[in-house]
Tab-separated table of C-alpha atoms in Angstrom:
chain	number	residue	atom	x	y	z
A	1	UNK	CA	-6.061	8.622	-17.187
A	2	UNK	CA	-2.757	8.580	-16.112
A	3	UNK	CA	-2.132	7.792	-12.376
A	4	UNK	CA	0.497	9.538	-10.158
A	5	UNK	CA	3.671	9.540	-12.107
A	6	UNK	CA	6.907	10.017	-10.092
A	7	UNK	CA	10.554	10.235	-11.459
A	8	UNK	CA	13.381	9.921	-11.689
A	9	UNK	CA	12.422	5.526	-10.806
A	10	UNK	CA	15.656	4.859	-9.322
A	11	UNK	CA	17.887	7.597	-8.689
A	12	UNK	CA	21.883	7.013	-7.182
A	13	UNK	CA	23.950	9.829	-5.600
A	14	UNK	CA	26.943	9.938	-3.592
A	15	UNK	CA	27.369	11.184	-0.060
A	16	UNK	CA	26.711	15.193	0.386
A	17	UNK	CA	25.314	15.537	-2.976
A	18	UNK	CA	21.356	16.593	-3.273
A	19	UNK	CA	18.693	14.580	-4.618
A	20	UNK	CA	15.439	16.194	-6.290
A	21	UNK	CA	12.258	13.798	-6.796
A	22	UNK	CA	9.734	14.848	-8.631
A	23	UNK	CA	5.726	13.707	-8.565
A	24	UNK	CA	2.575	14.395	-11.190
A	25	UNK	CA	-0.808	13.804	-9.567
A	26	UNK	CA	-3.324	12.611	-11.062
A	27	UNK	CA	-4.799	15.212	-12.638
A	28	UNK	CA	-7.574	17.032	-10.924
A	29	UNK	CA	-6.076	15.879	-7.556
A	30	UNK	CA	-5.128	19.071	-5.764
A	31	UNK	CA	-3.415	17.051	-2.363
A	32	UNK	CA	-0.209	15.399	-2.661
A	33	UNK	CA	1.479	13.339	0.154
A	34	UNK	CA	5.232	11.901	0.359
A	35	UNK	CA	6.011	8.732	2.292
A	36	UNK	CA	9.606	7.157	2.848
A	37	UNK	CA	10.156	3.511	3.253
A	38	UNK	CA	13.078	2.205	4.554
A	39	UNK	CA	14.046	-1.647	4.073
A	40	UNK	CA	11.929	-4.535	5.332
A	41	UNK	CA	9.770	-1.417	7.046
A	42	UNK	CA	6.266	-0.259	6.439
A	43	UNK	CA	5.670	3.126	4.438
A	44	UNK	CA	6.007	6.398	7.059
A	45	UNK	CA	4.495	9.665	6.589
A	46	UNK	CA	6.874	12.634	5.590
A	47	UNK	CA	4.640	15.210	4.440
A	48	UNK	CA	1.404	16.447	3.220
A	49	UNK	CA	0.938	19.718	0.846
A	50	UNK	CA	-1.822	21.425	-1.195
A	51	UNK	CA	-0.964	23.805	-4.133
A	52	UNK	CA	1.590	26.220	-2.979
A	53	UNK	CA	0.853	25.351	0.977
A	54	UNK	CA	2.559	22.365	3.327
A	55	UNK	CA	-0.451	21.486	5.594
A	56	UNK	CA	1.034	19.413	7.751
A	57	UNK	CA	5.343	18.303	7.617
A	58	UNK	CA	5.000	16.814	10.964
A	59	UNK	CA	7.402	13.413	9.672
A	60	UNK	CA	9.965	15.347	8.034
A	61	UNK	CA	13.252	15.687	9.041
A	62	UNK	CA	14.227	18.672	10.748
A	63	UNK	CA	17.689	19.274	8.538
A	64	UNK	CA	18.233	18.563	4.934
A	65	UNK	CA	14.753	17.684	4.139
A	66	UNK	CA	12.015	19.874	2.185
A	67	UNK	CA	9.317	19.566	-0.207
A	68	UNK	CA	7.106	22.267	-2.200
A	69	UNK	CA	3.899	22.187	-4.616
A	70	UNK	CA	4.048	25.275	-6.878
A	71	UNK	CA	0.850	26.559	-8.807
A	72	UNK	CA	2.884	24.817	-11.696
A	73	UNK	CA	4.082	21.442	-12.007
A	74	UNK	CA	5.227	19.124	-9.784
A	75	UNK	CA	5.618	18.539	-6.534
A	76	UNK	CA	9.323	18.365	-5.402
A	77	UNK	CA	10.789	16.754	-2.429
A	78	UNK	CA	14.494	18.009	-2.181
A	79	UNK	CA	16.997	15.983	-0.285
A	80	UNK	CA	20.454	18.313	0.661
A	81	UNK	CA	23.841	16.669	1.408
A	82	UNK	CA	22.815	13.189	1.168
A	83	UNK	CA	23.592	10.414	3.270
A	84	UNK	CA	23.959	6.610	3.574
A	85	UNK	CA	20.531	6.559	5.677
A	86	UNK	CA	18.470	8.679	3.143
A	87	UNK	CA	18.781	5.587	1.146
A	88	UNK	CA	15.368	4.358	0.895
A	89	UNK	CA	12.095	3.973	-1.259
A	90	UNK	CA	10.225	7.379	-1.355
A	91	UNK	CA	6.577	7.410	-2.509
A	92	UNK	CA	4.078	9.696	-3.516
A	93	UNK	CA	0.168	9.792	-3.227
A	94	UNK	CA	-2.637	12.146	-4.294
A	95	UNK	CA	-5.835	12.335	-3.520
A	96	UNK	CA	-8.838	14.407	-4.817
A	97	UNK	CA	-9.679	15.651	-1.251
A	98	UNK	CA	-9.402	13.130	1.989
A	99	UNK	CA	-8.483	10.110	1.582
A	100	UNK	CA	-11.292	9.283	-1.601
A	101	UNK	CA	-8.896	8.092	-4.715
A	102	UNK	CA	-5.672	7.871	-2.074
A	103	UNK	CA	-3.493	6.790	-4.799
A	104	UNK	CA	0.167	6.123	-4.898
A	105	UNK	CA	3.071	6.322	-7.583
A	106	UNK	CA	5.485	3.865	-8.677
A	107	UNK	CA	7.705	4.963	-6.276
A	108	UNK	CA	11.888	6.754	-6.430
A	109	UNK	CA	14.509	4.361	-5.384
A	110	UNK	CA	16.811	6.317	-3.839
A	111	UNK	CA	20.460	4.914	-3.309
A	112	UNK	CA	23.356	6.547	-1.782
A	113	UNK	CA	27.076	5.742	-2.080
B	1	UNK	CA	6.273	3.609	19.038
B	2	UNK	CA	4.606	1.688	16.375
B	3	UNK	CA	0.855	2.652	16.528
B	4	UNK	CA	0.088	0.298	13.817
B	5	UNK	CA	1.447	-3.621	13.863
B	6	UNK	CA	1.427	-6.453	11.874
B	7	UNK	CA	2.965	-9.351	13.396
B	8	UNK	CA	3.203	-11.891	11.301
B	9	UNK	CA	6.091	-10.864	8.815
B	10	UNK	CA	5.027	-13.651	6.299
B	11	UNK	CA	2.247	-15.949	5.297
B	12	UNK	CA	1.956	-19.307	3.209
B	13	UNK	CA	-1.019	-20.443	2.025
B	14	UNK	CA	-2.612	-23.577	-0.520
B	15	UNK	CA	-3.954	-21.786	-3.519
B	16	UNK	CA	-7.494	-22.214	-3.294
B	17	UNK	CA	-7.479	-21.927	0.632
B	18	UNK	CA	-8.392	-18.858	2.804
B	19	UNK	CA	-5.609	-16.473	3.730
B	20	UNK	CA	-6.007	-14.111	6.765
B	21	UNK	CA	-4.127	-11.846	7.707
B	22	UNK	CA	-3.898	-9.530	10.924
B	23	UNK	CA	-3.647	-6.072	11.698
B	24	UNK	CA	-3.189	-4.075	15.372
B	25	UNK	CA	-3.282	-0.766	16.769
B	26	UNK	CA	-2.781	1.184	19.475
B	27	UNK	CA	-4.341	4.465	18.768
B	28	UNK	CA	-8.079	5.069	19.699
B	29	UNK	CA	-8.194	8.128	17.663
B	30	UNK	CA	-7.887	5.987	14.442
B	31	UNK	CA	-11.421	5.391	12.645
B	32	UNK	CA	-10.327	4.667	9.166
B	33	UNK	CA	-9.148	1.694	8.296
B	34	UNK	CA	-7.090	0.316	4.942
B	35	UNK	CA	-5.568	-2.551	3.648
B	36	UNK	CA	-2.759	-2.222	0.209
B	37	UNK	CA	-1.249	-4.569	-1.558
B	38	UNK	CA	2.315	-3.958	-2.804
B	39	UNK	CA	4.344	-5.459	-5.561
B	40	UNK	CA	8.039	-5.427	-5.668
B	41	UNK	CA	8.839	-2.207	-7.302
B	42	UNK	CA	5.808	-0.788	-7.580
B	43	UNK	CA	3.534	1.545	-5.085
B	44	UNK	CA	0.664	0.408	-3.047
B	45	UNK	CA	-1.994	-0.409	-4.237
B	46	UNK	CA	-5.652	0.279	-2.320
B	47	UNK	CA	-7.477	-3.094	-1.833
B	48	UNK	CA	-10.689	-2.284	0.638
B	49	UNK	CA	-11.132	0.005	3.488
B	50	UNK	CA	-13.931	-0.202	6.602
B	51	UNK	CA	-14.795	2.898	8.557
B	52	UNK	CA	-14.876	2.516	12.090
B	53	UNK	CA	-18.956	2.682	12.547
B	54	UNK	CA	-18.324	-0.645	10.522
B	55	UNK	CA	-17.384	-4.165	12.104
B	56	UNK	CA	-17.305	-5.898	8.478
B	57	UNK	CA	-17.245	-5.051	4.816
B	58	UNK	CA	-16.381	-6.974	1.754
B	59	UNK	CA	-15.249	-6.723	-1.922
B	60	UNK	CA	-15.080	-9.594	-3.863
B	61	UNK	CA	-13.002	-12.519	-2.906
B	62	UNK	CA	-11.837	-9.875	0.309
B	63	UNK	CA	-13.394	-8.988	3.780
B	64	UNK	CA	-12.296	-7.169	6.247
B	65	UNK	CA	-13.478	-7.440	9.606
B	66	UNK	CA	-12.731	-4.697	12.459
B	67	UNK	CA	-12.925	-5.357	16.115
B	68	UNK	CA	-13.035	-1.695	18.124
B	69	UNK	CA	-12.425	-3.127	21.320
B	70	UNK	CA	-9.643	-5.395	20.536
B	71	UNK	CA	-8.249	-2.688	18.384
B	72	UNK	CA	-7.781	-5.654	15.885
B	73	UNK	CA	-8.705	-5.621	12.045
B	74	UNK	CA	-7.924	-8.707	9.682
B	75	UNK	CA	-7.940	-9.143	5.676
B	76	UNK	CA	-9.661	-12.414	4.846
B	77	UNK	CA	-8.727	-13.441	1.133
B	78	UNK	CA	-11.227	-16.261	-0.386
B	79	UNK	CA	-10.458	-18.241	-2.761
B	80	UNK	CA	-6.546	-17.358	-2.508
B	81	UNK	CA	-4.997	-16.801	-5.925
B	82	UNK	CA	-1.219	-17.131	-6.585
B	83	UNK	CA	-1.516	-13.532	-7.948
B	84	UNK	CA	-2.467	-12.734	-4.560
B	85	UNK	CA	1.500	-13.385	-3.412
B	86	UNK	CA	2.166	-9.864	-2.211
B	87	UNK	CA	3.229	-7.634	0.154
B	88	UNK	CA	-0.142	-7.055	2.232
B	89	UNK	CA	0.091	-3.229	4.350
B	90	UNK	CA	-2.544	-2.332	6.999
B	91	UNK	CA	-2.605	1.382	7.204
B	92	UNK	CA	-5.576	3.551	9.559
B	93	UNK	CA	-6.285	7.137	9.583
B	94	UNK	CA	-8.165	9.638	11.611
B	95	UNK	CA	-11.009	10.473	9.057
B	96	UNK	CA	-10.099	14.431	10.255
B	97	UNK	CA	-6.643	13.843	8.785
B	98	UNK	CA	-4.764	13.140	5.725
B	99	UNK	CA	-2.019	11.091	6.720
B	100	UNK	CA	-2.037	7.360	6.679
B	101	UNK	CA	0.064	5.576	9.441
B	102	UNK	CA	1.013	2.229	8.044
B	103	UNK	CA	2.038	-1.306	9.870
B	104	UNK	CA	5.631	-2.694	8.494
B	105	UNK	CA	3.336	-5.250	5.852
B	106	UNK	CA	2.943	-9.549	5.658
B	107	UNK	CA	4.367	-11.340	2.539
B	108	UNK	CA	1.543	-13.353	1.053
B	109	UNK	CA	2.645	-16.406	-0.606
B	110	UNK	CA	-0.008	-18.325	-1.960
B	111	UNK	CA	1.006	-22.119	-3.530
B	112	UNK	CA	-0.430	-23.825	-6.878
Protein backbone atom coordinates (compact mmCIF):
# COMPACT_ATOMS: atom_id res chain seq x y z
CA UNK A 1 0.00 0.00 0.00
CA UNK A 2 1.52 2.96 -0.99
CA UNK A 3 1.34 5.94 1.47
CA UNK A 4 0.75 9.62 0.45
CA UNK A 5 3.09 10.31 -2.37
CA UNK A 6 3.88 14.00 -3.06
CA UNK A 7 6.14 15.47 -5.88
CA UNK A 8 8.00 17.12 -7.27
CA UNK A 9 10.62 16.32 -3.59
CA UNK A 10 12.47 19.41 -3.92
CA UNK A 11 11.37 21.85 -6.31
CA UNK A 12 13.56 25.49 -7.06
CA UNK A 13 12.03 28.53 -8.83
CA UNK A 14 12.97 31.99 -9.18
CA UNK A 15 11.16 35.06 -7.97
CA UNK A 16 7.55 35.69 -9.78
CA UNK A 17 7.54 32.38 -11.35
CA UNK A 18 4.63 29.74 -10.15
CA UNK A 19 5.14 26.63 -8.42
CA UNK A 20 2.61 23.55 -8.77
CA UNK A 21 2.88 20.64 -6.02
CA UNK A 22 1.23 17.82 -6.50
CA UNK A 23 -0.10 15.01 -3.74
CA UNK A 24 -1.57 11.14 -4.17
CA UNK A 25 -3.47 9.97 -1.09
CA UNK A 26 -3.47 6.99 -0.02
CA UNK A 27 -5.82 5.35 -1.81
CA UNK A 28 -9.28 5.09 -0.44
CA UNK A 29 -8.59 8.31 1.57
CA UNK A 30 -11.10 10.83 0.27
CA UNK A 31 -9.63 14.06 2.71
CA UNK A 32 -6.49 15.67 1.90
CA UNK A 33 -4.82 18.45 4.01
CA UNK A 34 -1.70 20.82 3.10
CA UNK A 35 0.60 22.16 5.80
CA UNK A 36 3.63 24.66 5.27
CA UNK A 37 6.64 24.65 7.43
CA UNK A 38 8.86 27.29 7.53
CA UNK A 39 12.54 26.88 9.07
CA UNK A 40 13.23 25.86 12.66
CA UNK A 41 9.10 26.24 12.93
CA UNK A 42 6.46 23.69 13.64
CA UNK A 43 4.11 22.47 10.67
CA UNK A 44 0.95 25.19 10.14
CA UNK A 45 -2.28 24.45 8.66
CA UNK A 46 -2.97 25.84 5.04
CA UNK A 47 -5.85 24.00 3.92
CA UNK A 48 -8.22 21.20 4.07
CA UNK A 49 -10.29 19.77 0.87
CA UNK A 50 -12.51 16.77 -0.01
CA UNK A 51 -12.99 15.64 -3.69
CA UNK A 52 -13.81 18.62 -5.73
CA UNK A 53 -14.75 20.84 -2.39
CA UNK A 54 -12.21 23.13 -0.02
CA UNK A 55 -13.88 22.62 3.44
CA UNK A 56 -12.11 24.79 5.26
CA UNK A 57 -8.84 27.34 3.66
CA UNK A 58 -8.89 29.27 6.79
CA UNK A 59 -4.53 29.30 6.82
CA UNK A 60 -4.12 30.17 3.35
CA UNK A 61 -2.89 33.14 2.09
CA UNK A 62 -5.19 35.57 0.85
CA UNK A 63 -3.08 36.37 -2.63
CA UNK A 64 -1.13 33.99 -4.70
CA UNK A 65 -2.11 30.94 -2.89
CA UNK A 66 -4.72 28.11 -4.02
CA UNK A 67 -5.24 24.53 -3.94
CA UNK A 68 -7.94 22.11 -5.67
CA UNK A 69 -8.91 18.22 -5.48
CA UNK A 70 -10.53 17.24 -8.81
CA UNK A 71 -12.70 13.96 -9.15
CA UNK A 72 -9.34 12.89 -10.91
CA UNK A 73 -5.97 12.84 -9.68
CA UNK A 74 -4.21 14.78 -7.50
CA UNK A 75 -4.54 17.30 -5.34
CA UNK A 76 -2.71 20.54 -6.42
CA UNK A 77 -1.56 23.37 -4.36
CA UNK A 78 -0.58 26.24 -6.85
CA UNK A 79 1.79 28.90 -5.73
CA UNK A 80 1.60 32.31 -8.31
CA UNK A 81 4.51 34.80 -8.58
CA UNK A 82 6.72 33.30 -6.11
CA UNK A 83 8.66 34.83 -3.54
CA UNK A 84 11.73 34.60 -1.25
CA UNK A 85 9.24 33.85 1.82
CA UNK A 86 7.23 31.03 0.03
CA UNK A 87 10.42 29.22 0.50
CA UNK A 88 9.57 26.55 2.82
CA UNK A 89 8.73 22.74 3.39
CA UNK A 90 5.08 22.06 2.23
CA UNK A 91 3.40 18.81 3.35
CA UNK A 92 0.56 16.84 2.62
CA UNK A 93 -1.75 14.48 4.73
CA UNK A 94 -4.80 12.28 4.08
CA UNK A 95 -6.94 10.75 6.07
CA UNK A 96 -9.81 8.20 5.55
CA UNK A 97 -12.33 10.46 7.42
CA UNK A 98 -11.21 12.53 10.80
CA UNK A 99 -8.23 12.29 11.90
CA UNK A 100 -8.16 7.97 11.86
CA UNK A 101 -4.96 7.08 9.44
CA UNK A 102 -3.82 11.09 9.56
CA UNK A 103 -0.95 10.36 7.43
CA UNK A 104 1.61 12.59 5.91
CA UNK A 105 3.87 12.60 2.66
CA UNK A 106 7.45 12.96 2.24
CA UNK A 107 7.08 16.37 1.93
CA UNK A 108 8.03 19.36 -1.37
CA UNK A 109 11.02 21.42 -0.61
CA UNK A 110 10.29 24.43 -2.01
CA UNK A 111 13.23 26.97 -2.69
CA UNK A 112 13.08 30.30 -4.20
CA UNK A 113 15.85 32.40 -5.79
CA UNK B 1 -0.40 33.55 19.07
CA UNK B 2 0.99 30.16 19.43
CA UNK B 3 -1.87 27.96 20.85
CA UNK B 4 0.37 25.06 20.99
CA UNK B 5 4.15 25.27 22.68
CA UNK B 6 6.94 23.29 23.18
CA UNK B 7 9.58 24.89 25.08
CA UNK B 8 12.32 23.06 25.19
CA UNK B 9 13.87 23.36 21.58
CA UNK B 10 16.22 20.31 22.25
CA UNK B 11 16.79 17.32 24.42
CA UNK B 12 19.87 15.00 25.31
CA UNK B 13 19.48 11.96 26.77
CA UNK B 14 21.82 8.48 27.90
CA UNK B 15 20.61 5.74 25.66
CA UNK B 16 18.92 3.48 27.85
CA UNK B 17 17.51 6.39 30.09
CA UNK B 18 13.96 7.93 30.04
CA UNK B 19 13.35 10.88 27.76
CA UNK B 20 10.37 13.25 28.41
CA UNK B 21 9.35 15.60 26.68
CA UNK B 22 6.70 18.51 27.15
CA UNK B 23 3.91 19.87 25.41
CA UNK B 24 1.49 23.21 26.24
CA UNK B 25 -1.56 24.77 25.16
CA UNK B 26 -3.63 27.42 25.40
CA UNK B 27 -6.82 26.48 23.78
CA UNK B 28 -9.63 24.79 25.89
CA UNK B 29 -11.45 23.79 22.85
CA UNK B 30 -8.63 21.27 22.00
CA UNK B 31 -9.56 17.51 23.04
CA UNK B 32 -7.33 15.58 20.78
CA UNK B 33 -4.11 15.18 21.44
CA UNK B 34 -0.88 13.86 19.16
CA UNK B 35 2.58 13.40 19.31
CA UNK B 36 4.92 12.83 15.57
CA UNK B 37 8.12 12.12 15.13
CA UNK B 38 9.98 13.68 12.18
CA UNK B 39 13.11 12.75 10.35
CA UNK B 40 15.15 15.13 8.39
CA UNK B 41 13.59 15.07 5.04
CA UNK B 42 10.90 13.12 5.56
CA UNK B 43 7.08 13.85 6.84
CA UNK B 44 5.76 13.22 10.24
CA UNK B 45 5.29 10.44 11.35
CA UNK B 46 2.16 9.53 13.97
CA UNK B 47 3.63 8.06 17.23
CA UNK B 48 0.48 7.87 19.90
CA UNK B 49 -2.42 10.07 20.50
CA UNK B 50 -4.75 10.43 23.96
CA UNK B 51 -8.23 11.85 23.74
CA UNK B 52 -9.06 14.29 26.19
CA UNK B 53 -11.57 11.95 28.44
CA UNK B 54 -8.02 10.29 28.88
CA UNK B 55 -5.25 11.41 31.49
CA UNK B 56 -2.75 8.51 30.26
CA UNK B 57 -2.26 6.05 27.47
CA UNK B 58 0.65 4.05 26.30
CA UNK B 59 2.20 2.18 23.31
CA UNK B 60 5.12 0.35 23.76
CA UNK B 61 8.24 1.89 25.05
CA UNK B 62 5.84 5.48 24.85
CA UNK B 63 3.24 7.13 27.24
CA UNK B 64 1.67 9.98 27.11
CA UNK B 65 0.21 11.59 29.94
CA UNK B 66 -2.39 14.66 29.67
CA UNK B 67 -3.10 17.06 32.42
CA UNK B 68 -6.62 19.12 31.51
CA UNK B 69 -6.15 21.58 34.03
CA UNK B 70 -2.62 22.44 33.50
CA UNK B 71 -3.30 22.30 29.83
CA UNK B 72 0.03 20.25 29.84
CA UNK B 73 0.67 16.85 27.93
CA UNK B 74 4.22 15.09 27.93
CA UNK B 75 5.78 12.09 25.73
CA UNK B 76 7.63 9.75 28.07
CA UNK B 77 10.07 7.48 25.92
CA UNK B 78 11.35 4.21 27.96
CA UNK B 79 14.04 2.63 27.29
CA UNK B 80 15.43 5.57 24.93
CA UNK B 81 16.90 4.22 21.70
CA UNK B 82 19.43 6.18 19.58
CA UNK B 83 16.89 5.65 16.72
CA UNK B 84 14.71 7.63 18.81
CA UNK B 85 17.05 10.97 17.89
CA UNK B 86 14.31 12.93 16.18
CA UNK B 87 12.44 15.76 15.75
CA UNK B 88 9.50 15.14 18.39
CA UNK B 89 6.01 17.54 17.28
CA UNK B 90 3.05 17.88 19.71
CA UNK B 91 0.07 18.67 17.63
CA UNK B 92 -3.97 18.81 19.28
CA UNK B 93 -7.16 19.01 17.50
CA UNK B 94 -10.76 19.70 18.20
CA UNK B 95 -12.19 16.11 17.57
CA UNK B 96 -15.13 18.31 15.46
CA UNK B 97 -12.32 19.43 13.15
CA UNK B 98 -9.81 18.32 10.74
CA UNK B 99 -7.01 20.49 11.19
CA UNK B 100 -4.11 19.76 13.42
CA UNK B 101 -2.41 22.83 15.13
CA UNK B 102 1.14 21.83 15.80
CA UNK B 103 3.89 23.19 18.53
CA UNK B 104 7.37 24.32 16.69
CA UNK B 105 8.90 20.41 17.77
CA UNK B 106 12.09 19.22 20.44
CA UNK B 107 15.21 17.57 18.87
CA UNK B 108 15.68 14.25 20.60
CA UNK B 109 19.17 13.22 20.86
CA UNK B 110 19.61 10.12 22.53
CA UNK B 111 23.60 8.96 23.33
CA UNK B 112 25.16 5.26 23.03
Amino acid sequence: NAGVMQNPRHLVRRRGQEARLRCSPVKGHSHVYWYRQLPEEGLKFMVYLQKENIIDESGMPKERFSAEFPKEGPSILRIQQVVRGDSAAYFCASSPRGLDGYTFGSGTRLTVV
Amino acid sequence: DQQVKQNSPSLSVQEGRISILNCDYTNSMFDYFLWYKKYPAEGPTFLISISSIKDKNEDGRFTVFLNKSAKHLSLHIVPSQPGDSAVYFCAAANNAGNMLTFGGGTRLMVKP
